[in-house]
Amino acid sequence: MHQHISITSLALLPAALLAYGCATAAVRDNWPPLPSRLNVVTPYGTLDIKSHGYIYEARLQIDNTEIAPPIEGLLNITYALNLPHAKAALVSINDGSDRCPISFRWVILRSTGYTVSPAFGSCSTRIKVSIKGRRLYLQTPNYQKPDKMDVYIYDGKTLKQRH
């Protein structure tokens, strides 16, 4: 016995396959979108991005003063987190490089000033950020082995990487 498949059923097949593919990809790729803001107002000052004429020349500043060491590039303040007696901001930096287009730095603002972490990351915008006590965590796929995770831990003084 032969089953007849209507033309309408065949026309809907690509859409159904596409929907199924998107649903299964969403299950495998559950990374949150990278948030973006241009400033963070804190009791310790306002952290913001000062734009310049060229897209990769934006600079990070606190209360209209460029921070040191300078952070320059296509910048976004991706996360702002509360710490005891401080505010932490994660800044994404895109320098236009094809090889490793994005890195990150933590900026911690306190009543006594600010600290800036060394640049870090695995060249990916796929990140998950968390906080435990005074430690800031960033989890991201490893650059060379995307099925493995790199975890960066910053305590306001030292940046450590776990594989």
PDB file of C-alpha atoms in Angstrom:
ATOM      1  CA  MET A   1       0.000   0.000   0.000  1.00  0.00           C
ATOM      2  CA  HIS A   2       1.375   3.409  -0.997  1.00  0.00           C
ATOM      3  CA  GLN A   3       0.979   6.548   1.063  1.00  0.00           C
ATOM      4  CA  HIS A   4       0.390   9.788  -0.751  1.00  0.00           C
ATOM      5  CA  ILE A   5       2.235  12.853   0.487  1.00  0.00           C
ATOM      6  CA  SER A   6       0.640  16.107  -0.464  1.00  0.00           C
ATOM      7  CA  ILE A   7       2.514  19.015  -2.030  1.00  0.00           C
ATOM      8  CA  THR A   8       1.632  21.085   1.049  1.00  0.00           C
ATOM      9  CA  SER A   9       3.358  18.545   3.312  1.00  0.00           C
ATOM     10  CA  LEU A  10       6.486  18.660   1.158  1.00  0.00           C
ATOM     11  CA  ALA A  11       6.468  22.462   1.196  1.00  0.00           C
ATOM     12  CA  LEU A  12       6.355  22.490   5.002  1.00  0.00           C
ATOM     13  CA  LEU A  13       9.178  19.961   5.367  1.00  0.00           C
ATOM     14  CA  PRO A  14      12.082  22.468   5.051  1.00  0.00           C
ATOM     15  CA  ALA A  15      10.486  24.778   7.631  1.00  0.00           C
ATOM     16  CA  ALA A  16       9.962  21.874  10.037  1.00  0.00           C
ATOM     17  CA  LEU A  17      13.557  20.711   9.610  1.00  0.00           C
ATOM     18  CA  LEU A  18      14.829  24.250  10.147  1.00  0.00           C
ATOM     19  CA  ALA A  19      12.764  24.636  13.330  1.00  0.00           C
ATOM     20  CA  TYR A  20      14.024  21.271  14.618  1.00  0.00           C
ATOM     21  CA  GLY A  21      17.628  22.204  13.811  1.00  0.00           C
ATOM     22  CA  CYS A  22      17.311  25.553  15.594  1.00  0.00           C
ATOM     23  CA  ALA A  23      15.751  23.896  18.648  1.00  0.00           C
ATOM     24  CA  THR A  24      18.521  21.307  18.937  1.00  0.00           C
ATOM     25  CA  ALA A  25      21.198  23.958  18.372  1.00  0.00           C
ATOM     26  CA  ALA A  26      19.676  26.049  21.151  1.00  0.00           C
ATOM     27  CA  VAL A  27      19.961  23.099  23.536  1.00  0.00           C
ATOM     28  CA  ARG A  28      23.636  22.604  22.679  1.00  0.00           C
ATOM     29  CA  ASP A  29      24.469  26.324  22.575  1.00  0.00           C
ATOM     30  CA  ASN A  30      23.041  27.722  25.800  1.00  0.00           C
ATOM     31  CA  TRP A  31      25.421  30.666  26.207  1.00  0.00           C
ATOM     32  CA  PRO A  32      23.718  33.894  27.245  1.00  0.00           C
ATOM     33  CA  PRO A  33      24.048  36.883  24.914  1.00  0.00           C
ATOM     34  CA  LEU A  34      26.849  39.268  25.847  1.00  0.00           C
ATOM     35  CA  PRO A  35      25.286  42.298  27.564  1.00  0.00           C
ATOM     36  CA  SER A  36      26.472  45.747  26.565  1.00  0.00           C
ATOM     37  CA  ARG A  37      26.409  49.127  28.234  1.00  0.00           C
ATOM     38  CA  LEU A  38      28.453  52.291  27.921  1.00  0.00           C
ATOM     39  CA  ASN A  39      28.527  53.367  31.567  1.00  0.00           C
ATOM     40  CA  VAL A  40      28.067  52.213  35.131  1.00  0.00           C
ATOM     41  CA  VAL A  41      27.250  54.676  37.899  1.00  0.00           C
ATOM     42  CA  THR A  42      28.570  53.600  41.308  1.00  0.00           C
ATOM     43  CA  PRO A  43      29.038  55.264  44.701  1.00  0.00           C
ATOM     44  CA  TYR A  44      32.775  55.200  43.855  1.00  0.00           C
ATOM     45  CA  GLY A  45      32.534  57.029  40.535  1.00  0.00           C
ATOM     46  CA  THR A  46      31.128  56.644  37.043  1.00  0.00           C
ATOM     47  CA  LEU A  47      32.871  54.170  34.769  1.00  0.00           C
ATOM     48  CA  ASP A  48      32.193  55.013  31.144  1.00  0.00           C
ATOM     49  CA  ILE A  49      33.417  54.615  27.602  1.00  0.00           C
ATOM     50  CA  LYS A  50      34.627  57.722  25.789  1.00  0.00           C
ATOM     51  CA  SER A  51      34.167  57.390  22.039  1.00  0.00           C
ATOM     52  CA  HIS A  52      36.670  58.774  19.565  1.00  0.00           C
ATOM     53  CA  GLY A  53      36.441  59.162  15.788  1.00  0.00           C
ATOM     54  CA  TYR A  54      37.596  55.628  14.965  1.00  0.00           C
ATOM     55  CA  ILE A  55      35.585  52.669  16.294  1.00  0.00           C
ATOM     56  CA  TYR A  56      38.606  50.885  17.822  1.00  0.00           C
ATOM     57  CA  GLU A  57      39.849  54.005  19.652  1.00  0.00           C
ATOM     58  CA  ALA A  58      37.234  54.215  22.421  1.00  0.00           C
ATOM     59  CA  ARG A  59      38.784  54.619  25.871  1.00  0.00           C
ATOM     60  CA  LEU A  60      37.682  53.615  29.349  1.00  0.00           C
ATOM     61  CA  GLN A  61      37.455  56.351  31.975  1.00  0.00           C
ATOM     62  CA  ILE A  62      36.306  56.993  35.523  1.00  0.00           C
ATOM     63  CA  ASP A  63      34.669  60.354  36.224  1.00  0.00           C
ATOM     64  CA  ASN A  64      35.839  61.676  32.821  1.00  0.00           C
ATOM     65  CA  THR A  65      39.483  60.748  33.490  1.00  0.00           C
ATOM     66  CA  GLU A  66      41.169  58.029  31.442  1.00  0.00           C
ATOM     67  CA  ILE A  67      42.175  55.060  33.554  1.00  0.00           C
ATOM     68  CA  ALA A  68      45.715  53.722  33.822  1.00  0.00           C
ATOM     69  CA  PRO A  69      46.771  51.461  32.301  1.00  0.00           C
ATOM     70  CA  PRO A  70      44.764  52.744  29.325  1.00  0.00           C
ATOM     71  CA  ILE A  71      42.131  50.416  27.903  1.00  0.00           C
ATOM     72  CA  GLU A  72      41.438  51.139  24.249  1.00  0.00           C
ATOM     73  CA  GLY A  73      39.444  49.439  21.495  1.00  0.00           C
ATOM     74  CA  LEU A  74      35.836  48.686  20.697  1.00  0.00           C
ATOM     75  CA  LEU A  75      34.725  48.589  24.334  1.00  0.00           C
ATOM     76  CA  ASN A  76      31.627  47.388  26.156  1.00  0.00           C
ATOM     77  CA  ILE A  77      30.884  47.141  29.836  1.00  0.00           C
ATOM     78  CA  THR A  78      29.351  43.689  29.822  1.00  0.00           C
ATOM     79  CA  TYR A  79      28.682  43.076  33.515  1.00  0.00           C
ATOM     80  CA  ALA A  80      28.527  45.165  36.690  1.00  0.00           C
ATOM     81  CA  LEU A  81      28.549  43.233  39.957  1.00  0.00           C
ATOM     82  CA  ASN A  82      28.333  44.240  43.602  1.00  0.00           C
ATOM     83  CA  LEU A  83      31.170  43.246  45.901  1.00  0.00           C
ATOM     84  CA  PRO A  84      31.478  44.025  49.614  1.00  0.00           C
ATOM     85  CA  HIS A  85      32.456  47.737  49.684  1.00  0.00           C
ATOM     86  CA  ALA A  86      33.175  47.774  45.931  1.00  0.00           C
ATOM     87  CA  LYS A  87      31.674  47.536  42.456  1.00  0.00           C
ATOM     88  CA  ALA A  88      33.176  45.303  39.750  1.00  0.00           C
ATOM     89  CA  ALA A  89      32.739  45.810  36.016  1.00  0.00           C
ATOM     90  CA  LEU A  90      33.740  43.395  33.275  1.00  0.00           C
ATOM     91  CA  VAL A  91      34.919  45.201  30.151  1.00  0.00           C
ATOM     92  CA  SER A  92      35.098  43.476  26.763  1.00  0.00           C
ATOM     93  CA  ILE A  93      37.821  44.757  24.448  1.00  0.00           C
ATOM     94  CA  ASN A  94      37.826  44.192  20.698  1.00  0.00           C
ATOM     95  CA  ASP A  95      41.026  45.478  19.103  1.00  0.00           C
ATOM     96  CA  GLY A  96      40.024  44.588  15.540  1.00  0.00           C
ATOM     97  CA  SER A  97      42.339  41.581  15.364  1.00  0.00           C
ATOM     98  CA  ASP A  98      41.186  38.598  13.308  1.00  0.00           C
ATOM     99  CA  ARG A  99      43.324  36.182  15.326  1.00  0.00           C
ATOM    100  CA  CYS A 100      41.842  36.921  18.761  1.00  0.00           C
ATOM    101  CA  PRO A 101      39.207  39.628  18.438  1.00  0.00           C
ATOM    102  CA  ILE A 102      38.096  39.876  22.059  1.00  0.00           C
ATOM    103  CA  SER A 103      39.623  39.956  25.518  1.00  0.00           C
ATOM    104  CA  PHE A 104      38.326  41.011  28.916  1.00  0.00           C
ATOM    105  CA  ARG A 105      39.459  43.021  31.933  1.00  0.00           C
ATOM    106  CA  TRP A 106      37.913  43.448  35.342  1.00  0.00           C
ATOM    107  CA  VAL A 107      37.766  46.957  36.790  1.00  0.00           C
ATOM    108  CA  ILE A 108      37.028  47.166  40.513  1.00  0.00           C
ATOM    109  CA  LEU A 109      36.007  50.532  41.945  1.00  0.00           C
ATOM    110  CA  ARG A 110      36.303  51.269  45.672  1.00  0.00           C
ATOM    111  CA  SER A 111      36.224  54.380  47.821  1.00  0.00           C
ATOM    112  CA  THR A 112      40.055  54.263  47.842  1.00  0.00           C
ATOM    113  CA  GLY A 113      40.417  54.058  44.040  1.00  0.00           C
ATOM    114  CA  TYR A 114      40.303  51.314  41.433  1.00  0.00           C
ATOM    115  CA  THR A 115      42.189  48.250  40.255  1.00  0.00           C
ATOM    116  CA  VAL A 116      42.371  46.767  36.765  1.00  0.00           C
ATOM    117  CA  SER A 117      43.041  43.107  36.022  1.00  0.00           C
ATOM    118  CA  PRO A 118      45.420  41.962  33.312  1.00  0.00           C
ATOM    119  CA  ALA A 119      43.746  41.201  29.971  1.00  0.00           C
ATOM    120  CA  PHE A 120      42.391  37.659  29.777  1.00  0.00           C
ATOM    121  CA  GLY A 121      40.021  35.393  27.883  1.00  0.00           C
ATOM    122  CA  SER A 122      39.896  32.684  25.246  1.00  0.00           C
ATOM    123  CA  CYS A 123      39.065  34.896  22.247  1.00  0.00           C
ATOM    124  CA  SER A 124      35.351  34.163  22.614  1.00  0.00           C
ATOM    125  CA  THR A 125      32.242  36.171  23.437  1.00  0.00           C
ATOM    126  CA  ARG A 126      30.709  33.012  24.892  1.00  0.00           C
ATOM    127  CA  ILE A 127      31.056  33.668  28.595  1.00  0.00           C
ATOM    128  CA  LYS A 128      29.305  32.973  31.862  1.00  0.00           C
ATOM    129  CA  VAL A 129      30.055  35.278  34.772  1.00  0.00           C
ATOM    130  CA  SER A 130      29.526  34.553  38.454  1.00  0.00           C
ATOM    131  CA  ILE A 131      30.630  35.831  41.831  1.00  0.00           C
ATOM    132  CA  LYS A 132      31.478  33.895  44.991  1.00  0.00           C
ATOM    133  CA  GLY A 133      32.367  36.033  47.979  1.00  0.00           C
ATOM    134  CA  ARG A 134      35.047  38.433  46.762  1.00  0.00           C
ATOM    135  CA  ARG A 135      36.037  36.307  43.759  1.00  0.00           C
ATOM    136  CA  LEU A 136      34.854  36.983  40.222  1.00  0.00           C
ATOM    137  CA  TYR A 137      34.576  34.042  37.826  1.00  0.00           C
ATOM    138  CA  LEU A 138      34.447  34.001  34.043  1.00  0.00           C
ATOM    139  CA  GLN A 139      33.877  30.683  32.272  1.00  0.00           C
ATOM    140  CA  THR A 140      34.482  30.386  28.515  1.00  0.00           C
ATOM    141  CA  PRO A 141      35.300  27.673  25.947  1.00  0.00           C
ATOM    142  CA  ASN A 142      39.008  26.972  25.504  1.00  0.00           C
ATOM    143  CA  TYR A 143      40.423  28.526  22.314  1.00  0.00           C
ATOM    144  CA  GLN A 144      42.178  25.357  21.111  1.00  0.00           C
ATOM    145  CA  LYS A 145      39.705  22.797  22.514  1.00  0.00           C
ATOM    146  CA  PRO A 146      36.190  24.322  22.411  1.00  0.00           C
ATOM    147  CA  ASP A 147      34.715  21.287  24.211  1.00  0.00           C
ATOM    148  CA  LYS A 148      36.890  22.165  27.260  1.00  0.00           C
ATOM    149  CA  MET A 149      36.242  25.110  29.569  1.00  0.00           C
ATOM    150  CA  ASP A 150      38.623  27.767  30.824  1.00  0.00           C
ATOM    151  CA  VAL A 151      37.740  29.428  34.119  1.00  0.00           C
ATOM    152  CA  TYR A 152      39.320  32.762  35.019  1.00  0.00           C
ATOM    153  CA  ILE A 153      39.209  33.808  38.680  1.00  0.00           C
ATOM    154  CA  TYR A 154      39.974  37.357  39.831  1.00  0.00           C
ATOM    155  CA  ASP A 155      40.098  38.386  43.483  1.00  0.00           C
ATOM    156  CA  GLY A 156      40.939  42.049  42.951  1.00  0.00           C
ATOM    157  CA  LYS A 157      44.683  41.392  42.997  1.00  0.00           C
ATOM    158  CA  THR A 158      45.498  38.145  41.221  1.00  0.00           C
ATOM    159  CA  LEU A 159      44.071  36.612  38.047  1.00  0.00           C
ATOM    160  CA  LYS A 160      44.198  32.809  37.868  1.00  0.00           C
ATOM    161  CA  GLN A 161      43.227  30.467  35.052  1.00  0.00           C
ATOM    162  CA  ARG A 162      41.877  26.946  35.511  1.00  0.00           C
ATOM    163  CA  HIS A 163      41.373  24.465  32.677  1.00  0.00           C
TER     164      HIS A 163
END
